[in-house]
Coordinates of C-alpha atoms and ligand atoms in Angstrom, one line a residue:
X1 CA 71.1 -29.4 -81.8
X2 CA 72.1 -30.9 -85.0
X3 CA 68.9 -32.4 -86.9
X4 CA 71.1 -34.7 -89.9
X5 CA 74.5 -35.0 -89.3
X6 CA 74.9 -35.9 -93.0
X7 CA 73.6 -33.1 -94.5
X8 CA 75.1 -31.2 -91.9
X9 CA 78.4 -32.9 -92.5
X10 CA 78.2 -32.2 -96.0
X11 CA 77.3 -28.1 -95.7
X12 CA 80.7 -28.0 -93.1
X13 CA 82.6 -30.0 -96.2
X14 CA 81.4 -27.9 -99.0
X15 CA 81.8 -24.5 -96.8
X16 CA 85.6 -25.8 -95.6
X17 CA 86.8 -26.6 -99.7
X18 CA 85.2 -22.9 -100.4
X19 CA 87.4 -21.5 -98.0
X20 CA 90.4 -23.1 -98.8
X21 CA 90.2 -23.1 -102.3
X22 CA 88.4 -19.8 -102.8
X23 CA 88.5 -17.5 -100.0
X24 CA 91.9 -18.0 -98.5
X25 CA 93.6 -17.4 -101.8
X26 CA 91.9 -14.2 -102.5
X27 CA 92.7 -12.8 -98.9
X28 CA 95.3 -10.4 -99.5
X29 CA 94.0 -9.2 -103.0
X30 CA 90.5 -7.9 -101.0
X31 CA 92.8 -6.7 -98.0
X32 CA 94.7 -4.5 -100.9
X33 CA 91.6 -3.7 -102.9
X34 CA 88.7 -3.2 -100.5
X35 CA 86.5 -5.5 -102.1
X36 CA 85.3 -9.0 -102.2
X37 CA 85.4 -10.0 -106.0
X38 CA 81.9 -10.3 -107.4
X39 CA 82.9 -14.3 -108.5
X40 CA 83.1 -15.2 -105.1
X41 CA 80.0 -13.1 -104.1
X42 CA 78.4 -15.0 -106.1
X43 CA 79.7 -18.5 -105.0
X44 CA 78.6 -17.6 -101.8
X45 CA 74.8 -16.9 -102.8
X46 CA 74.9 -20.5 -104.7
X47 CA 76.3 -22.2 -101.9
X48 CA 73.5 -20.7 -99.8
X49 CA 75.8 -18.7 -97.0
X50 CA 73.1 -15.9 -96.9
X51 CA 70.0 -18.2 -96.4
X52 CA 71.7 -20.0 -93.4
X53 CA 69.3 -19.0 -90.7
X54 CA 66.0 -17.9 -92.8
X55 CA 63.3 -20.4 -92.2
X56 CA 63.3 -23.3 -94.8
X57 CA 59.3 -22.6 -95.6
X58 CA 61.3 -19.0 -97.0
X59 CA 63.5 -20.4 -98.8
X60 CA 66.7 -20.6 -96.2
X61 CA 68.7 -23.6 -94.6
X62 CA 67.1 -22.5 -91.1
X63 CA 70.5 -23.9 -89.3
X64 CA 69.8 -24.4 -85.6
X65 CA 72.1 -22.3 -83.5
X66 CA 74.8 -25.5 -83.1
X67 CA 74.7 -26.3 -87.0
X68 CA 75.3 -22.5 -87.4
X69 CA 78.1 -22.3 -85.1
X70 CA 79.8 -25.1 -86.5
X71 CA 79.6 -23.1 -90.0
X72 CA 80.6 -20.0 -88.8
X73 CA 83.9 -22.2 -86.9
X74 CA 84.9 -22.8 -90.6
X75 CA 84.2 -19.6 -91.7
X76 CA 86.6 -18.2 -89.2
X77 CA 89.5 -20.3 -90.8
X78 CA 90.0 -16.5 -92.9
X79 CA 89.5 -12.7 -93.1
X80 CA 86.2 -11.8 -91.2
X81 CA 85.0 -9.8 -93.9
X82 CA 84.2 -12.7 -96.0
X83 CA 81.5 -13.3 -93.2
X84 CA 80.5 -9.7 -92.4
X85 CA 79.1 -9.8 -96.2
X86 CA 76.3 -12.5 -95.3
X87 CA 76.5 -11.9 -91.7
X88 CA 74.4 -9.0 -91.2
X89 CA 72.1 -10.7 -94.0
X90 CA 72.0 -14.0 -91.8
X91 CA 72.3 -12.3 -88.1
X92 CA 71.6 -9.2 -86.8
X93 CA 69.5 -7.8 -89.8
X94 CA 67.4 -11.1 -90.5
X95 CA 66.6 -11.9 -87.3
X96 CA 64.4 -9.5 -86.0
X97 CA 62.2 -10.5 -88.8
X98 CA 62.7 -14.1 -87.9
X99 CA 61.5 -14.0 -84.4
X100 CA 59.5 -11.0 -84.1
X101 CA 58.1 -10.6 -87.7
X102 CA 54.5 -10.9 -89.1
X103 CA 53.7 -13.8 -91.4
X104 CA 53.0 -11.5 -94.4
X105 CA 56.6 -9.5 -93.6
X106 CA 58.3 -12.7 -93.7
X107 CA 57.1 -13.7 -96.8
X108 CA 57.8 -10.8 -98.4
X109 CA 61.5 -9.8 -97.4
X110 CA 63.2 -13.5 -96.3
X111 CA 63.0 -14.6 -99.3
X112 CA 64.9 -12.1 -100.9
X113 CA 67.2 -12.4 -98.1
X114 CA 67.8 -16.1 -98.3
X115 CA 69.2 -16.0 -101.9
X116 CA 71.3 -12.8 -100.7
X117 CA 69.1 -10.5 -103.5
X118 CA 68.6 -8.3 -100.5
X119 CA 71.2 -7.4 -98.2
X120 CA 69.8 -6.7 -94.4
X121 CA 71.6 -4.3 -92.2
X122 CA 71.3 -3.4 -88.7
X123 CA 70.5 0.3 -87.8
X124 CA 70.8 0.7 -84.1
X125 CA 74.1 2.4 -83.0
X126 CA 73.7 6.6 -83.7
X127 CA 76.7 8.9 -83.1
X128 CA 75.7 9.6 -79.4
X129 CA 74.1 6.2 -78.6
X130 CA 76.5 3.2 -78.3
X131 CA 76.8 1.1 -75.4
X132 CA 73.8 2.8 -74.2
X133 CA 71.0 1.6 -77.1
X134 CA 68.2 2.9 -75.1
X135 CA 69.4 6.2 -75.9
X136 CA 69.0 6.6 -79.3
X137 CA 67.3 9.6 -80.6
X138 CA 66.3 8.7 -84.0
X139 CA 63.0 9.5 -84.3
X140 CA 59.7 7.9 -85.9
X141 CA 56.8 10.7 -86.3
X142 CA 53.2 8.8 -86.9
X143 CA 51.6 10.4 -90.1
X144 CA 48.4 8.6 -91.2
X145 CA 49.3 5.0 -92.2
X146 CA 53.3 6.2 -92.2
X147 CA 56.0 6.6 -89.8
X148 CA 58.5 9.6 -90.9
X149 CA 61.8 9.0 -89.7
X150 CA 64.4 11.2 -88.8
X151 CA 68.0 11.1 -87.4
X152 CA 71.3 9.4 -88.0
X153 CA 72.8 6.0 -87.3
X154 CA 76.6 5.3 -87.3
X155 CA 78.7 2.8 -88.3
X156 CA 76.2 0.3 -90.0
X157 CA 78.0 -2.5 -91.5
X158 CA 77.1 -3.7 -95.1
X159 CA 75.0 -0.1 -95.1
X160 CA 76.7 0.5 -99.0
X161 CA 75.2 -2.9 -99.9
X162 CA 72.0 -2.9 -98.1
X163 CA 68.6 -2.9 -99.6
X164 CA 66.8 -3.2 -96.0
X165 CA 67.5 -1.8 -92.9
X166 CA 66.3 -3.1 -89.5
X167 CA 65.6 0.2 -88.3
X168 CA 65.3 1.2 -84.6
X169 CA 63.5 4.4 -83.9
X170 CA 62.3 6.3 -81.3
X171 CA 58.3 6.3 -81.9
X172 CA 57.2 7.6 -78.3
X173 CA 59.1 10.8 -77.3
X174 CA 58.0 11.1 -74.0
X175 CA 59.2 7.7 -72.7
X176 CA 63.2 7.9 -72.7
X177 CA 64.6 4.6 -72.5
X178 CA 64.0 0.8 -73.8
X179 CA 60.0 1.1 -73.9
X180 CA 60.2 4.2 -76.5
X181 CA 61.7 2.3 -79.2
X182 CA 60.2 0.7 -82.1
X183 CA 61.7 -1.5 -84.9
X184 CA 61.2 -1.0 -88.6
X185 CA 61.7 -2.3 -91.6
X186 CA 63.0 0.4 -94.0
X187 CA 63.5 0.1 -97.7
X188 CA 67.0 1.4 -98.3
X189 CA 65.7 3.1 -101.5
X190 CA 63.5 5.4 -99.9
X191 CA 63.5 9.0 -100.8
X192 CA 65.4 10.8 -97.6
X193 CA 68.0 8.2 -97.0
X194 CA 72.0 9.0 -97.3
X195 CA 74.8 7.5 -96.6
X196 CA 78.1 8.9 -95.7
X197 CA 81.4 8.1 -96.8
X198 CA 82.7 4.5 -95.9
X199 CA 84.6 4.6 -92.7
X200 CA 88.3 3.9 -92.7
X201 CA 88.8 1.0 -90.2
X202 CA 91.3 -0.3 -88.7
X203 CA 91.2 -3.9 -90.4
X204 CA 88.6 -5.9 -92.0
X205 CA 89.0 -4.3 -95.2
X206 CA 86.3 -5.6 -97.5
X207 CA 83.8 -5.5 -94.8
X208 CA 82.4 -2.1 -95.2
X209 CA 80.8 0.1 -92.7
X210 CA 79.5 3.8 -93.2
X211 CA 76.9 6.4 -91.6
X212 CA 72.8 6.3 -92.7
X213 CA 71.3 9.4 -92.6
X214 CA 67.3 9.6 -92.3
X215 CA 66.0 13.0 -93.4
X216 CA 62.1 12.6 -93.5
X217 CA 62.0 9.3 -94.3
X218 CA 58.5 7.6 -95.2
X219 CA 58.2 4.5 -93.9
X220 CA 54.8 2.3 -93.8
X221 CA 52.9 1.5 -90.7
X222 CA 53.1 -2.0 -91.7
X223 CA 56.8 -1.9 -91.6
X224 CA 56.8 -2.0 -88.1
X225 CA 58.5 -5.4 -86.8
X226 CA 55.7 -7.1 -85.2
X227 CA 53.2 -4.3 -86.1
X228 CA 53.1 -3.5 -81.9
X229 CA 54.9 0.0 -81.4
X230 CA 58.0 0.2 -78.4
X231 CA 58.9 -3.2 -78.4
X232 CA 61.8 -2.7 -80.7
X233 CA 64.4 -2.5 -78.4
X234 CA 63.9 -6.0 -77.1
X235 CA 63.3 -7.2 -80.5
X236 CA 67.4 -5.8 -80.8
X237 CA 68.3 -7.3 -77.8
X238 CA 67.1 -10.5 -78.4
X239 CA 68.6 -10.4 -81.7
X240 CA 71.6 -9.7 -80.2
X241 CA 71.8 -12.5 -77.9
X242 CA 71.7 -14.8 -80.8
X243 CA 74.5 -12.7 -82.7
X244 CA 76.9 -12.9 -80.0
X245 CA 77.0 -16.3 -79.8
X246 CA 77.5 -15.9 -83.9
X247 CA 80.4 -14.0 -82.7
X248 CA 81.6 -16.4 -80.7
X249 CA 81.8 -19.0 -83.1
X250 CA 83.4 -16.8 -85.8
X251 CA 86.3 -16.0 -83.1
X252 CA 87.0 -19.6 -82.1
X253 CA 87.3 -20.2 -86.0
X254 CA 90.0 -17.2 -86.9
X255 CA 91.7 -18.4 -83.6
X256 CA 92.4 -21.7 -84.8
X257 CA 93.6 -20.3 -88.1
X258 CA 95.7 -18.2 -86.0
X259 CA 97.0 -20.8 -83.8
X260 CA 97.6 -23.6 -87.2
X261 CA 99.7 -20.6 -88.9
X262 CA 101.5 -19.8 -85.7
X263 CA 102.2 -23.4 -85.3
X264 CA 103.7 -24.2 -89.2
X265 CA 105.8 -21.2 -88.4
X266 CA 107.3 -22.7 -85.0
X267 CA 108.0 -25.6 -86.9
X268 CA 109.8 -24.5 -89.6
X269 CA 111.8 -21.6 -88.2
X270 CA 115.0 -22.6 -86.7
X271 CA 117.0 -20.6 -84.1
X272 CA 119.5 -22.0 -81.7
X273 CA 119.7 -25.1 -83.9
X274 CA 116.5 -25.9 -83.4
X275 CA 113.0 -25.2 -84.4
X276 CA 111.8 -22.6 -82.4
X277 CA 108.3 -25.1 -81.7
X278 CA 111.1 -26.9 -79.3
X279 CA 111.4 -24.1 -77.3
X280 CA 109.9 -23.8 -74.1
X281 CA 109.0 -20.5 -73.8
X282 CA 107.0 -20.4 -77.4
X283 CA 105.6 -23.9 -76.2
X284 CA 103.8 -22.2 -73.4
X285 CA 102.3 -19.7 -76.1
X286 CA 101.1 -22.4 -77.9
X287 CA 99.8 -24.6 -75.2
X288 CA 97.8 -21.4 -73.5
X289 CA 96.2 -20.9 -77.0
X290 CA 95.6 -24.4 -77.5
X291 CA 93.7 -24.0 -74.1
X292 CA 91.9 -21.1 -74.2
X293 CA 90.8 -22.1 -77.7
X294 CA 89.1 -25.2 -76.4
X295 CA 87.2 -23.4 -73.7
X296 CA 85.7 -21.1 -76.2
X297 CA 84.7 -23.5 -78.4
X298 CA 83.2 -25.5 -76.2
X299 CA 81.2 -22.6 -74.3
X300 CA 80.2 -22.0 -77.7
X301 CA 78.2 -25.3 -78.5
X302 CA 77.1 -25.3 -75.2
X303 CA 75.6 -21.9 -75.5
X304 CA 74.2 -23.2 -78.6
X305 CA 72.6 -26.4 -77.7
X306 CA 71.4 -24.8 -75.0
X307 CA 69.8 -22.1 -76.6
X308 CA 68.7 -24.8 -79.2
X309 CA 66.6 -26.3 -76.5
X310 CA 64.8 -22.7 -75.3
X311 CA 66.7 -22.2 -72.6
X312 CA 67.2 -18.4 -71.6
X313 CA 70.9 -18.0 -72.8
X314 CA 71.1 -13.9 -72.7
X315 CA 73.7 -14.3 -70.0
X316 CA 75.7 -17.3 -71.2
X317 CA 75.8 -15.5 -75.0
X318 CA 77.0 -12.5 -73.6
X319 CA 79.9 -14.9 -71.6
X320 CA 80.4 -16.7 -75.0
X321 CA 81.3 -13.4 -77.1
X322 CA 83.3 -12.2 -73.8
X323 CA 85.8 -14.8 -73.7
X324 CA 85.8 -15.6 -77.3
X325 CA 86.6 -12.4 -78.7
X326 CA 89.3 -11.7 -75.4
X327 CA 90.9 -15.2 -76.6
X328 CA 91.3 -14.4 -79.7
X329 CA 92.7 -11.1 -79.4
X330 CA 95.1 -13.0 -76.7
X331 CA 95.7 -15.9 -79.6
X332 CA 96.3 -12.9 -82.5
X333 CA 99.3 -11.4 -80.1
X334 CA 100.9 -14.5 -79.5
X335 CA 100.2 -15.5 -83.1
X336 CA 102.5 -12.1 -83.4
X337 CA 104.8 -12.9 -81.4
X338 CA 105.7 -16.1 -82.2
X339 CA 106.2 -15.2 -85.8
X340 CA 108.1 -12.3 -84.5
X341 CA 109.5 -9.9 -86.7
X342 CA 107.6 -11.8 -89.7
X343 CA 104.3 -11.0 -88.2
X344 CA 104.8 -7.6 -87.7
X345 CA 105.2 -7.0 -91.6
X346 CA 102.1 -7.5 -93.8
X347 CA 103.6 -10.3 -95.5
X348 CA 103.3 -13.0 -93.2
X349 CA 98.9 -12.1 -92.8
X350 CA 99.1 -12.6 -89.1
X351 CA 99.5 -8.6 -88.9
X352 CA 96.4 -8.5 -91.1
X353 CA 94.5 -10.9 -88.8
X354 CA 95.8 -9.0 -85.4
X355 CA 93.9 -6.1 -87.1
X356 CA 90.8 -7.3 -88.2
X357 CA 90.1 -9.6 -84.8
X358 CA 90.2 -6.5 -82.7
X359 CA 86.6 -5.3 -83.5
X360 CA 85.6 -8.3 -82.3
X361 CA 85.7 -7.3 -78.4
X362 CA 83.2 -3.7 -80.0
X363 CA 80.5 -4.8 -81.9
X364 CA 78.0 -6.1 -80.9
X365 CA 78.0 -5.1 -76.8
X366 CA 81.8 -4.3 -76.0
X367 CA 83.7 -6.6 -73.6
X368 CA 82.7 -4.5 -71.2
X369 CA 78.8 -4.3 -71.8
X370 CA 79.2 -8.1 -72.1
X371 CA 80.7 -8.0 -68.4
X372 CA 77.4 -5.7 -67.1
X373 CA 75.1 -8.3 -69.0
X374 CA 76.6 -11.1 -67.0
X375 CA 77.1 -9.4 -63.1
X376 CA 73.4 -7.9 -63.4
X377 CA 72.1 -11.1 -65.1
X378 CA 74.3 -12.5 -61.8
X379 CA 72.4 -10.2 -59.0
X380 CA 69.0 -10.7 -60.9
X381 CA 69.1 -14.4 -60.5
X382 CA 70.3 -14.4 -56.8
X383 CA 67.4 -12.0 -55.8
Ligands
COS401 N1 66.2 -10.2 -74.2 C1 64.9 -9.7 -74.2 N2 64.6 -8.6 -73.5 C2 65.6 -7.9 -73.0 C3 67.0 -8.3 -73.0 C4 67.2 -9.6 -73.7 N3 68.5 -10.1 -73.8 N4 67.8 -7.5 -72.4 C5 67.0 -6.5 -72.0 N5 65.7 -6.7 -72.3 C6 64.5 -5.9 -72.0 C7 64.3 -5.8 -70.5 O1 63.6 -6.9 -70.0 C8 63.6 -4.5 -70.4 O2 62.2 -4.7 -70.6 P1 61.1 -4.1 -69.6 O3 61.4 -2.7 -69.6 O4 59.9 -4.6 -70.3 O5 61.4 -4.8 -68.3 C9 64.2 -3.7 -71.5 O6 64.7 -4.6 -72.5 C10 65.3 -2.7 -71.1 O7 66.3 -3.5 -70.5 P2 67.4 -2.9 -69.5 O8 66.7 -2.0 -68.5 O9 68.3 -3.9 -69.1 O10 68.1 -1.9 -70.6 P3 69.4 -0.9 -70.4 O11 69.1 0.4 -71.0 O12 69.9 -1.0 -69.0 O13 70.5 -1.6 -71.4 C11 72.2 -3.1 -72.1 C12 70.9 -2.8 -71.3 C13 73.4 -2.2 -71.6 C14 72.6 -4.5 -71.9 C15 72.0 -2.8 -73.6 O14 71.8 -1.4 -73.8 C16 73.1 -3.3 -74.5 O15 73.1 -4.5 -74.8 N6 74.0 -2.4 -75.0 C17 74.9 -2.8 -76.0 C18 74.3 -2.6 -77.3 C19 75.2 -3.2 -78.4 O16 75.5 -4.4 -78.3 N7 75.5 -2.5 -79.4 C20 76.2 -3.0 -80.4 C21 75.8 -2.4 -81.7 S1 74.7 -3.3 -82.6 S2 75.9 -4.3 -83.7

């Protein structure tokens, strides 16, 4: 649903001339340093990026899931970690709070989070519990009017920057699966809380990642998400549905940078006598990219709209960040190919981009949770 297409039209404008004037230039000095550049940290607070989905009555833009796809297509057009910065902030850490939070826990942390003061991260995924999110073993001991936490979570993105986590613990030993765990909200400062050393990825450098380690952690009672004990893990999932149409979107934007970069190329490179865009064979590259792009972006808004309108959309999300993030892996290879030996050396950034978009088809359910999610989703619905 988009409310105002004028306003909206005006945030797409604003967030386009920032990546093309600001972000796009700086891409290879935060691929070689590691770091976004604390100017354009900044820019992105004042232009609102990590108040995008917080309720306006806290202080956000409160996008509807179309408006906020639409964003995150333009925010695609260059390197994903621009976006992991806010995204956490906007997505999977905020949202909990959004849609299962208490008034007064609202009031007190979206604020902070909407002006990007307080960076949100998502604690769910532990070094034995991946795919399989009911198994986490954290654990969250009750203690008079505290919860004392204790175990490890892996691979937490924006966990160096992070002043909140969205925590989710087991609270209720003795039930195993989904209905044991609790969410939290957990001040990153507490006493008992590590991190470990940021993790060496593949790509996305400038999006960083590490371990959190919870040794005896006091947390508050009232941190819990909701204040209700073991319904934390739907709280994640629901969270998740909404991120991976977030995903989505963000793939069906650095797929059209891709596919425009791949394209100039093919039109200015000449072999045979002629530019190599005349050639059949890098034609069909193009035109299956061109094709598959569409059909992502359109499953995309519809997802969105859909979603907009409070329709269940657990199973069309998880299609959404399935064939988006498999398209634009299948875009980034052509993109490779068709720049050839120029895209195989950094130089050119399509290497860079091949890197960085392969995470997309991990986090956040891997291709092949997103396939389960769909054929049980599939058998549940025919029963
Ligand atoms: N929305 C709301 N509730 C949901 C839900 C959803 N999308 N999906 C599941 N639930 C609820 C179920 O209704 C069930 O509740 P009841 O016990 O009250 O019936 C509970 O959650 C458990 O669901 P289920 O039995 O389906 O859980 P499983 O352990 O079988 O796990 C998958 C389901 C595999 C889908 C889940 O573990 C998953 O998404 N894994 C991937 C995790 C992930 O994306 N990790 C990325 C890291 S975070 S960046």
């Amino acid at each position: 649903m988009i409310r105002d297409p004028d306003t909206l039209n005006a945030l797409l404008d604003s967030v386009r001339r920032f990546v093309r004037e600001r972000l796009v230039p700086a891409e290879n000095e935060v691929a070689e340093t590691d770091e976004i550049p604390p100017a354009i940290v900044q820019e992105m607070k004042d232009l609102g990026l990590f108040g995008l989905t917080i309720p306006e009555a806290y202080g956000g833009l409160e996008l509807t899931m179309e408006e906020e796809s639409l964003v995150m297509i333009e925010m695609g057009q260059t390197s994903p970690a621009f976006r992991s910065l806010f995204g956490t902030t906007v997505g999977i850490g905020s949202q909990g709070i959004v849609m299962d939070g208490s008034d007064a826990q609202k009031a007190r942390y979206l604020p902070k989070m909407a002006t990007g003061e307080l960076i949100a991260s998502f604690a769910l995924t532990e070094p034995d519990a991946g795919s399989d999110a009911a198994s986490i073993r954290t654990t969250a001991r009750r203690d008079g009017d505290h919860y004392v936490v204790n175990g490890s979570k892996r691979y937490i993105t924006n966990a160096p920057h992070a002043g909140l986590f969205t925590l989710m613990a087991r609270t209720d030993p003795a039930v195993k699966g989904a209905g044991g765990i609790t969410a939290f909200i957990v001040d990153a400062a507490s006493p008992g809380i590590t991190l470990g050393r940021r993790d060496r990825k593949m790509g996305q450098r400038g999006a960083h990642t590490c371990d959190v380690i919870f040794d005896e952690v006091r947390v508050p009672a009232e941190n819990i998400i909701g204040g209700v004990e073991g319904r934390g893990f739907r709280t994640a999932m629901k969270v998740l549905d909404k991120g991976r149409i977030h995903i989505g979107a963000i793939c069906v934007g650095v797929a059209e940078r891709m596919l425009a970069d791949a394209l100039r190329y093919a039109m200015e490179r000449r072999q045979f006598g002629v530019a190599i865009a005349e050639h059949q064979l890098v034609q069909a590259m193009l035109a299956d990219s061109r094709t598959e792009l569409y059909a992502a972006r359109c499953m995309v808004l519809d997802a969105a709209r859909r979603r907009d309108a409070g329709e269940d959309i657990s199973v069309d999300a998880a299609c959404v960040k399935y064939y988006a993030s498999e398209m634009c892996g299948r875009v980034a290879d052509r993109a490779v190919q068709i720049f050839g030996g120029a895209g195989y050396v950094a130089d050119s950034g399509i290497e860079r981009f091949y890197r960085d978009v392969r995470l997309f088809r991990i986090y956040e359910g891997t291709s092949q949770i997103q396939q389960l999610v769909i054929a049980r989703g599939m058998v549940r619905a025919a029963a």
